[in-house]
Amino acid sequence: MYWNRKAETLKPGELRRLQGKRLKKVTKYVYRNSGFYKKKFRDLGLKPGDIRGVEDLGRLPFTRKSDLRDNYPYGLFCTGLESIVRVHASSGTTGKPTVVGYTGNDIELWTEVMARSIMATGSTRKDVLHVAYGYGLFTGGLGLHYGGERVGCTVIPASGGNTARHLLLMQDLGSTVLACTPSYAVYLAEYAEKEGIDPREDLRLRVGVFGAEPWSEPMRKRIEDALDLKAYDIYGLSEIVGPGVAQECEEQCGAHIWSDHFLPEIVDPETGEQLGEGEEGELVFTTLTKDGIPLLRYRTGDRTILEYDKCSCGRYHPRMIKVRGRVDDMLIIRGVNVFPSQIEHVLLRIPEVGSHYLLVVEREGPLDVLTVKVEVTEDVISDRVRDLMKLEENIKSSISQALGIKVDVELVEPFTLERSKGKAVRLKDLRE
Ligand SMILES: [Zn+2]
């Protein structure tokens, strides 16, 4: 289903012309309004007039998260605060947060792409949308909220926390769409089971809009089975706008990037060279229509592949194939590149394994040691010790085979690993 049929079904040629027109405009705009970009252009000997269309995108300078931090809080804003109506900030896990500002137009644009995203999952004004993303500086809650209201859904602004209350509200208010992180969806399902709430009988959920952290296909399958809904991936980041930068449609074959507003490209994370269609690399965005804090060629740190062929849903907006993990999530263990998502992929295909795991990396002498702590399901615990050892060996060899390095596996009882109500914590790197 479409929210904005005309924009969502633009043909490749029309889309590229529109992107080119908007790219020229935003280039002039940042040159005129941002001391930061003006200096970058001068350093490169670049004039706004040199950018004639999408084909010149590669000539523009990159922007990095560190640029936002170095110019904290307002240094990259292109308008005065008199035009900014809202501020959001990303959680600063290291040091200061990243602050972004929205003009009235920016909020309108965000609401538009969120409305498109919600309807792309087949949700309509007849749906009751339960928003369990946090409301506040984090963009998840308010992003879904405004988009849901625009579509005409009945929005329940439940926000984060208090799992018992979420389940009570979803039962009593008849929620049909759930929006939260995938790891929280898993937690909700576990909690419901413990409390004797059967999602098939007691809940009316049919759609999940899950994002803000990478998740694997086996994880999707588990959530769909546990909560009896169809789970869709939503992608976004506050630097670009928040959630709603890209959204899976009902075909579930990658998230469509709303590329009339956010122009994507894939670059080699090491060299910054543009990569061709179908090649895996770092996802980079240029915002084409933002006023408050437009960004040129923003390095997201997310690894993906873009596909440009027409989707069966009728959209040509490029699809990002499920994010394999952030460039900086990649671990180097004894010289081998390891993505935590690869491990999740192996684990969640094993039925005796629960949905929670933790990777611990330590250094023993000169060697890195990776231990995967795995929660097993309730049924397994009652099994005989011999079977547990067999299971442990089995998991160990499956992961080692997938990664090409030896790992340790430690089975732990259900509900012993820490649960997160926001983004999941799945890695403890104890190396210096
Ligand atoms: Zn599609």
Coordinates of C-alpha atoms and ligand atoms in Angstrom, one line a residue:
M1 CA 0.0 0.0 0.0
Y2 CA 1.2 3.5 -0.8
W3 CA 0.9 6.7 1.2
N4 CA 2.2 8.9 -1.6
R5 CA 1.7 6.9 -4.8
K6 CA 3.3 9.5 -7.1
A7 CA 6.5 9.8 -5.2
E8 CA 6.8 6.2 -4.3
T9 CA 6.3 4.9 -7.9
L10 CA 8.6 7.3 -9.7
K11 CA 10.4 5.6 -12.6
P12 CA 14.2 5.4 -12.5
G13 CA 14.7 8.2 -15.0
E14 CA 12.2 10.5 -13.2
L15 CA 13.8 9.7 -9.9
R16 CA 17.3 10.5 -11.1
R17 CA 16.2 13.8 -12.6
L18 CA 14.5 14.8 -9.4
Q19 CA 17.5 13.7 -7.3
G20 CA 19.8 15.7 -9.6
K21 CA 17.7 18.9 -9.3
R22 CA 17.5 18.6 -5.5
L23 CA 21.2 17.7 -5.2
K24 CA 22.2 20.9 -7.1
K25 CA 19.9 22.9 -4.8
V26 CA 21.1 21.5 -1.5
T27 CA 24.8 21.9 -2.6
K28 CA 24.2 25.6 -3.2
Y29 CA 22.2 25.8 0.1
V30 CA 24.9 24.4 2.3
Y31 CA 27.6 26.4 0.6
R32 CA 25.7 29.6 1.4
N33 CA 24.6 28.7 4.9
S34 CA 27.3 26.5 6.4
G35 CA 30.8 27.7 7.3
F36 CA 31.8 24.0 7.8
Y37 CA 30.9 23.0 4.2
K38 CA 32.1 26.3 2.6
K39 CA 35.6 25.5 4.1
K40 CA 35.4 21.8 2.9
F41 CA 34.5 23.0 -0.7
R42 CA 37.4 25.5 -0.7
D43 CA 39.8 22.9 0.5
L44 CA 38.7 20.7 -2.4
G45 CA 38.7 23.6 -4.9
L46 CA 35.1 22.8 -5.5
K47 CA 32.3 25.3 -6.5
P48 CA 28.6 24.5 -6.0
G49 CA 28.2 25.0 -9.8
D50 CA 30.5 22.0 -10.4
I51 CA 27.7 19.7 -9.3
R52 CA 25.4 19.3 -12.3
G53 CA 23.6 16.1 -11.3
V54 CA 23.8 12.8 -9.5
E55 CA 26.8 11.8 -11.6
D56 CA 28.8 14.4 -9.7
L57 CA 27.9 13.1 -6.3
G58 CA 31.4 11.5 -5.8
R59 CA 33.0 15.0 -6.0
L60 CA 31.4 16.2 -2.9
P61 CA 33.2 15.9 0.5
F62 CA 32.2 13.3 3.0
T63 CA 30.7 14.1 6.4
R64 CA 31.4 11.9 9.4
K65 CA 29.9 11.5 12.9
S66 CA 33.1 13.0 14.2
D67 CA 32.3 16.3 12.3
L68 CA 29.0 16.5 14.2
R69 CA 30.8 15.8 17.5
D70 CA 33.6 18.3 16.8
N71 CA 31.0 21.0 16.0
Y72 CA 28.8 20.2 19.0
P73 CA 26.1 21.3 19.5
Y74 CA 24.9 23.5 16.7
G75 CA 28.0 24.0 14.4
L76 CA 26.5 22.1 11.4
F77 CA 23.1 23.7 11.5
C78 CA 22.3 25.8 8.4
T79 CA 19.6 27.9 10.0
G80 CA 19.4 29.9 13.2
L81 CA 17.6 28.5 16.2
E82 CA 14.6 30.8 15.4
S83 CA 13.8 28.4 12.6
I84 CA 14.5 25.2 14.5
V85 CA 11.3 23.8 16.1
R86 CA 12.8 20.5 17.6
V87 CA 16.1 19.0 18.6
H88 CA 16.9 15.3 19.0
A89 CA 20.1 13.7 20.1
S90 CA 21.7 10.3 19.7
S91 CA 22.8 8.4 22.8
G92 CA 26.4 9.4 23.2
T93 CA 28.0 6.0 24.2
T94 CA 31.3 7.7 23.9
G95 CA 31.5 11.3 25.0
K96 CA 29.0 13.9 23.9
P97 CA 25.8 13.1 22.1
T98 CA 25.2 14.1 18.5
V99 CA 22.6 16.8 18.3
V100 CA 20.3 17.3 15.3
G101 CA 17.7 20.1 14.7
Y102 CA 14.5 20.1 12.6
T103 CA 12.7 23.1 11.0
G104 CA 9.0 22.9 10.5
N105 CA 9.7 21.6 7.0
D106 CA 12.0 18.9 8.3
I107 CA 9.4 17.6 10.7
E108 CA 6.9 17.6 7.7
L109 CA 9.4 15.6 5.6
W110 CA 10.0 13.2 8.4
T111 CA 6.3 12.7 9.0
E112 CA 5.9 12.1 5.2
V113 CA 8.5 9.3 5.0
M114 CA 7.2 7.8 8.2
A115 CA 3.7 7.7 6.8
R116 CA 5.0 6.0 3.7
S117 CA 6.9 3.5 5.9
I118 CA 3.9 2.6 8.0
M119 CA 1.7 2.1 5.0
A120 CA 4.3 0.1 3.2
T121 CA 3.7 -2.6 5.8
G122 CA 0.1 -2.8 4.9
S123 CA -1.0 -0.8 8.0
T124 CA -3.7 1.8 7.6
R125 CA -5.9 4.2 9.6
K126 CA -7.9 1.2 10.8
D127 CA -4.8 0.0 12.8
V128 CA -4.0 0.6 16.5
L129 CA -0.3 1.4 16.6
H130 CA 1.4 0.6 19.9
V131 CA 4.7 2.6 20.0
A132 CA 7.1 1.0 22.5
Y133 CA 10.1 2.9 21.3
G134 CA 11.3 5.4 23.8
Y135 CA 10.0 9.0 23.5
G136 CA 12.5 11.7 24.1
L137 CA 15.8 12.7 22.6
F138 CA 15.9 9.3 20.8
T139 CA 14.0 9.6 17.5
G140 CA 12.2 6.3 17.6
G141 CA 9.1 7.2 19.6
L142 CA 8.2 10.6 18.1
G143 CA 9.1 9.4 14.6
L144 CA 6.6 6.5 14.7
H145 CA 4.1 8.7 16.6
Y146 CA 3.9 11.5 14.0
G147 CA 3.9 9.1 11.1
G148 CA 1.2 7.0 12.6
E149 CA -1.0 10.0 13.3
R150 CA -0.5 11.3 9.8
V151 CA -1.7 7.9 8.4
G152 CA -4.7 8.1 10.8
C153 CA -3.8 5.1 13.0
T154 CA -4.9 5.1 16.6
V155 CA -1.6 5.8 18.2
I156 CA -0.8 4.5 21.7
P157 CA 2.3 6.5 22.9
A158 CA 3.3 3.8 25.3
S159 CA 7.1 4.6 25.2
G160 CA 9.7 2.4 26.7
G161 CA 9.8 0.4 30.0
N162 CA 7.3 -1.5 32.1
T163 CA 6.7 -4.6 30.1
A164 CA 3.7 -5.7 32.1
R165 CA 1.9 -2.5 31.3
H166 CA 2.7 -2.8 27.6
L167 CA 1.1 -6.2 27.6
L168 CA -1.9 -5.0 29.5
L169 CA -2.4 -2.0 27.1
M170 CA -1.9 -4.1 24.0
Q171 CA -4.6 -6.6 25.3
D172 CA -7.1 -4.1 26.5
L173 CA -6.7 -1.5 23.6
G174 CA -6.5 -4.1 20.9
S175 CA -3.2 -3.1 19.4
T176 CA -2.6 -4.4 15.9
V177 CA 0.8 -2.9 15.1
L178 CA 3.7 -3.0 17.4
A179 CA 6.8 -0.7 17.0
C180 CA 9.9 -1.3 19.0
T181 CA 13.4 -2.7 18.7
P182 CA 13.6 -6.4 17.7
S183 CA 15.3 -7.4 20.9
Y184 CA 12.5 -5.8 22.9
A185 CA 10.0 -7.7 20.8
V186 CA 11.7 -10.9 21.9
Y187 CA 11.6 -9.8 25.5
L188 CA 7.9 -9.0 25.3
A189 CA 7.2 -12.4 23.8
E190 CA 9.2 -14.1 26.6
Y191 CA 7.4 -12.1 29.2
A192 CA 4.0 -12.8 27.8
E193 CA 4.8 -16.6 27.8
K194 CA 5.8 -16.4 31.5
E195 CA 2.6 -14.6 32.4
G196 CA 0.5 -17.1 30.5
I197 CA -0.5 -14.6 27.8
D198 CA -1.0 -16.3 24.5
P199 CA -0.4 -13.9 21.6
R200 CA -2.7 -16.0 19.4
E201 CA -5.6 -15.7 21.7
D202 CA -5.0 -12.7 23.8
L203 CA -3.4 -10.2 21.5
R204 CA -4.5 -8.8 18.1
L205 CA -1.1 -8.0 16.7
R206 CA -0.6 -8.5 13.0
V207 CA 2.3 -6.3 12.1
G208 CA 5.6 -5.4 13.8
V209 CA 7.7 -2.4 12.8
F210 CA 11.1 -3.2 14.2
G211 CA 14.4 -1.3 13.9
A212 CA 17.2 0.7 15.5
E213 CA 19.5 -2.3 15.7
P214 CA 20.6 -5.0 13.2
W215 CA 18.7 -8.3 13.3
S216 CA 18.9 -11.5 11.3
E217 CA 16.4 -13.5 9.3
P218 CA 16.3 -16.3 11.9
M219 CA 15.5 -13.6 14.5
R220 CA 12.7 -12.4 12.3
K221 CA 11.2 -15.9 12.1
R222 CA 11.4 -16.3 15.9
I223 CA 9.6 -13.0 16.5
E224 CA 6.9 -13.8 13.9
D225 CA 6.3 -17.2 15.5
A226 CA 6.3 -15.9 19.1
L227 CA 4.1 -12.9 18.6
D228 CA 2.0 -14.1 15.7
L229 CA 2.6 -11.2 13.4
K230 CA 4.5 -10.2 10.3
A231 CA 7.8 -8.5 11.2
Y232 CA 9.1 -5.6 9.1
D233 CA 12.4 -3.9 9.2
I234 CA 12.6 -0.1 9.5
Y235 CA 15.9 1.7 9.1
G236 CA 17.0 5.1 10.0
L237 CA 19.5 7.2 11.9
S238 CA 19.0 10.6 13.7
E239 CA 21.7 12.3 11.6
I240 CA 19.7 11.7 8.5
V241 CA 16.2 12.2 9.9
G242 CA 15.4 9.4 12.3
P243 CA 13.5 6.2 11.6
G244 CA 11.8 6.1 8.1
V245 CA 15.0 6.6 6.0
A246 CA 14.2 3.1 4.6
Q247 CA 11.4 0.6 5.1
E248 CA 10.6 -2.9 4.0
C249 CA 7.5 -3.3 1.9
E250 CA 5.1 -6.3 2.0
E251 CA 7.4 -8.2 -0.4
Q252 CA 10.1 -8.2 2.4
C253 CA 13.0 -8.2 0.0
G254 CA 15.1 -5.4 1.5
A255 CA 14.2 -1.9 2.8
H256 CA 13.3 0.7 0.2
I257 CA 15.3 3.9 0.7
W258 CA 13.1 6.9 0.2
S259 CA 15.6 8.2 -2.3
D260 CA 13.7 11.3 -3.5
H261 CA 14.8 12.6 -0.1
F262 CA 17.9 10.6 0.9
L263 CA 20.3 9.9 -1.9
P264 CA 22.2 6.7 -1.1
E265 CA 25.6 5.4 -2.4
I266 CA 27.9 2.6 -1.4
V267 CA 31.6 3.2 -0.8
D268 CA 34.6 1.2 0.1
P269 CA 34.9 1.7 3.9
E270 CA 38.7 1.9 3.6
T271 CA 39.3 4.0 0.6
G272 CA 36.0 5.9 0.2
E273 CA 35.8 4.9 -3.5
Q274 CA 32.2 4.6 -4.9
L275 CA 31.3 1.0 -5.4
G276 CA 29.1 -0.4 -8.2
E277 CA 25.6 -1.9 -8.0
G278 CA 25.4 -5.1 -6.0
E279 CA 28.7 -4.6 -4.2
E280 CA 28.8 -4.7 -0.5
G281 CA 30.3 -1.6 1.3
E282 CA 29.5 1.3 3.6
L283 CA 26.2 3.1 3.1
V284 CA 26.5 6.8 2.6
F285 CA 23.6 9.3 2.5
T286 CA 23.1 12.8 1.1
T287 CA 20.0 14.5 2.4
L288 CA 18.3 16.2 -0.5
T289 CA 15.5 18.2 1.1
K290 CA 16.4 19.1 4.7
D291 CA 16.8 22.7 5.9
G292 CA 18.0 22.5 9.5
I293 CA 21.0 20.2 9.2
P294 CA 21.4 18.9 5.7
L295 CA 24.3 16.5 5.3
L296 CA 26.4 15.7 2.3
R297 CA 27.7 12.2 1.9
Y298 CA 27.2 11.1 5.5
R299 CA 29.2 8.0 6.4
T300 CA 26.6 5.8 8.2
G301 CA 29.0 3.0 9.3
D302 CA 26.4 0.5 8.2
R303 CA 27.4 -2.2 5.7
T304 CA 24.9 -3.2 3.0
I305 CA 24.3 -3.9 -0.7
L306 CA 21.8 -1.8 -2.7
E307 CA 19.5 -3.3 -5.3
Y308 CA 18.0 -1.0 -8.0
D309 CA 15.6 -3.3 -9.9
K310 CA 11.9 -2.8 -9.7
C311 CA 10.3 -4.4 -6.7
S312 CA 7.0 -6.4 -7.1
C313 CA 5.4 -3.7 -4.9
G314 CA 5.8 -1.3 -7.8
R315 CA 8.5 0.9 -6.2
Y316 CA 11.9 1.6 -7.8
H317 CA 13.4 3.2 -4.7
P318 CA 16.6 1.2 -4.1
R319 CA 16.4 -1.6 -1.6
M320 CA 19.1 -2.2 1.0
I321 CA 19.7 -5.8 1.7
K322 CA 19.5 -6.4 5.4
V323 CA 22.3 -4.5 7.2
R324 CA 25.0 -7.1 8.1
G325 CA 26.2 -4.9 10.9
R326 CA 28.0 -1.7 11.4
V327 CA 31.5 -1.2 10.1
D328 CA 32.6 -0.5 13.6
D329 CA 30.8 -3.6 15.0
M330 CA 33.2 -5.7 13.1
L331 CA 35.5 -7.6 15.4
I332 CA 38.9 -8.7 14.5
I333 CA 39.6 -12.0 16.2
R334 CA 43.1 -13.5 15.5
G335 CA 43.2 -11.6 12.3
V336 CA 39.8 -12.7 11.1
N337 CA 36.9 -10.3 10.5
V338 CA 33.9 -11.4 12.5
F339 CA 30.4 -9.8 12.4
P340 CA 28.3 -10.5 15.5
S341 CA 25.3 -10.9 13.0
Q342 CA 27.1 -14.0 11.5
I343 CA 27.0 -15.7 14.9
E344 CA 23.3 -14.8 15.5
H345 CA 22.6 -16.3 12.1
V346 CA 24.0 -19.6 13.2
L347 CA 22.7 -19.6 16.7
L348 CA 19.0 -18.9 16.0
R349 CA 18.7 -21.7 13.6
I350 CA 19.3 -24.2 16.4
P351 CA 16.0 -24.9 18.1
E352 CA 17.4 -25.6 21.5
V353 CA 19.0 -22.1 21.6
G354 CA 17.0 -19.3 23.2
S355 CA 16.9 -15.8 21.7
H356 CA 19.5 -14.2 24.0
Y357 CA 23.3 -14.5 23.6
L358 CA 26.4 -12.5 24.6
L359 CA 29.8 -12.4 22.9
V360 CA 32.7 -11.9 25.2
V361 CA 36.1 -11.2 23.8
E362 CA 39.2 -11.5 26.0
R363 CA 42.9 -11.6 25.5
E364 CA 44.7 -14.5 27.0
G365 CA 48.4 -13.9 26.5
P366 CA 48.9 -12.9 22.9
L367 CA 45.7 -14.6 21.8
D368 CA 42.1 -13.3 21.4
V369 CA 39.5 -15.6 22.8
L370 CA 35.9 -15.3 21.8
T371 CA 33.3 -16.9 24.1
V372 CA 29.7 -17.1 23.0
K373 CA 27.4 -17.3 26.0
V374 CA 24.1 -18.9 24.9
E375 CA 20.9 -19.2 26.7
V376 CA 19.2 -22.5 26.1
T377 CA 15.4 -23.0 26.2
E378 CA 13.5 -24.3 29.2
D379 CA 13.0 -27.7 27.7
V380 CA 16.8 -28.3 27.3
I381 CA 17.5 -27.6 31.0
S382 CA 15.7 -30.8 32.1
D383 CA 17.7 -32.9 29.6
R384 CA 20.6 -35.0 30.7
V385 CA 24.0 -33.5 31.1
R386 CA 25.4 -35.7 28.3
D387 CA 22.9 -34.1 25.9
L388 CA 23.9 -30.6 27.0
M389 CA 27.5 -31.4 26.3
K390 CA 26.6 -32.7 22.9
L391 CA 24.6 -29.5 22.2
E392 CA 27.5 -27.3 23.3
E393 CA 29.9 -29.2 21.0
N394 CA 27.4 -28.9 18.2
I395 CA 27.0 -25.1 18.6
K396 CA 30.8 -24.7 18.9
S397 CA 31.5 -26.5 15.7
S398 CA 28.7 -24.7 13.8
I399 CA 30.0 -21.3 14.8
S400 CA 33.6 -22.2 14.2
Q401 CA 32.8 -23.5 10.8
A402 CA 30.9 -20.3 9.9
L403 CA 33.6 -17.9 11.1
G404 CA 36.7 -19.9 10.2
I405 CA 38.1 -19.6 13.7
K406 CA 37.7 -21.6 16.9
V407 CA 35.4 -20.2 19.5
D408 CA 34.3 -21.2 23.0
V409 CA 30.7 -21.8 23.8
E410 CA 29.1 -21.6 27.3
L411 CA 25.5 -22.7 27.7
V412 CA 23.6 -20.7 30.4
E413 CA 20.2 -21.2 31.9
P414 CA 17.1 -19.3 30.5
F415 CA 16.7 -15.7 31.8
T416 CA 20.3 -15.4 33.1
L417 CA 21.7 -12.9 30.5
E418 CA 20.8 -9.3 31.0
R419 CA 17.8 -8.0 29.0
S420 CA 17.8 -4.6 27.4
K421 CA 14.7 -2.5 27.0
G422 CA 16.3 -0.4 24.3
K423 CA 19.0 -1.5 22.0
A424 CA 20.4 -4.9 22.7
V425 CA 23.9 -5.3 24.2
R426 CA 25.4 -8.4 22.6
L427 CA 29.1 -7.8 22.9
K428 CA 31.6 -7.4 25.8
D429 CA 35.0 -6.6 24.4
L430 CA 37.4 -6.9 27.4
R431 CA 40.5 -6.4 25.3
E432 CA 42.3 -3.1 25.9
Ligands
ZN1 ZN 8.9 -3.3 -2.5

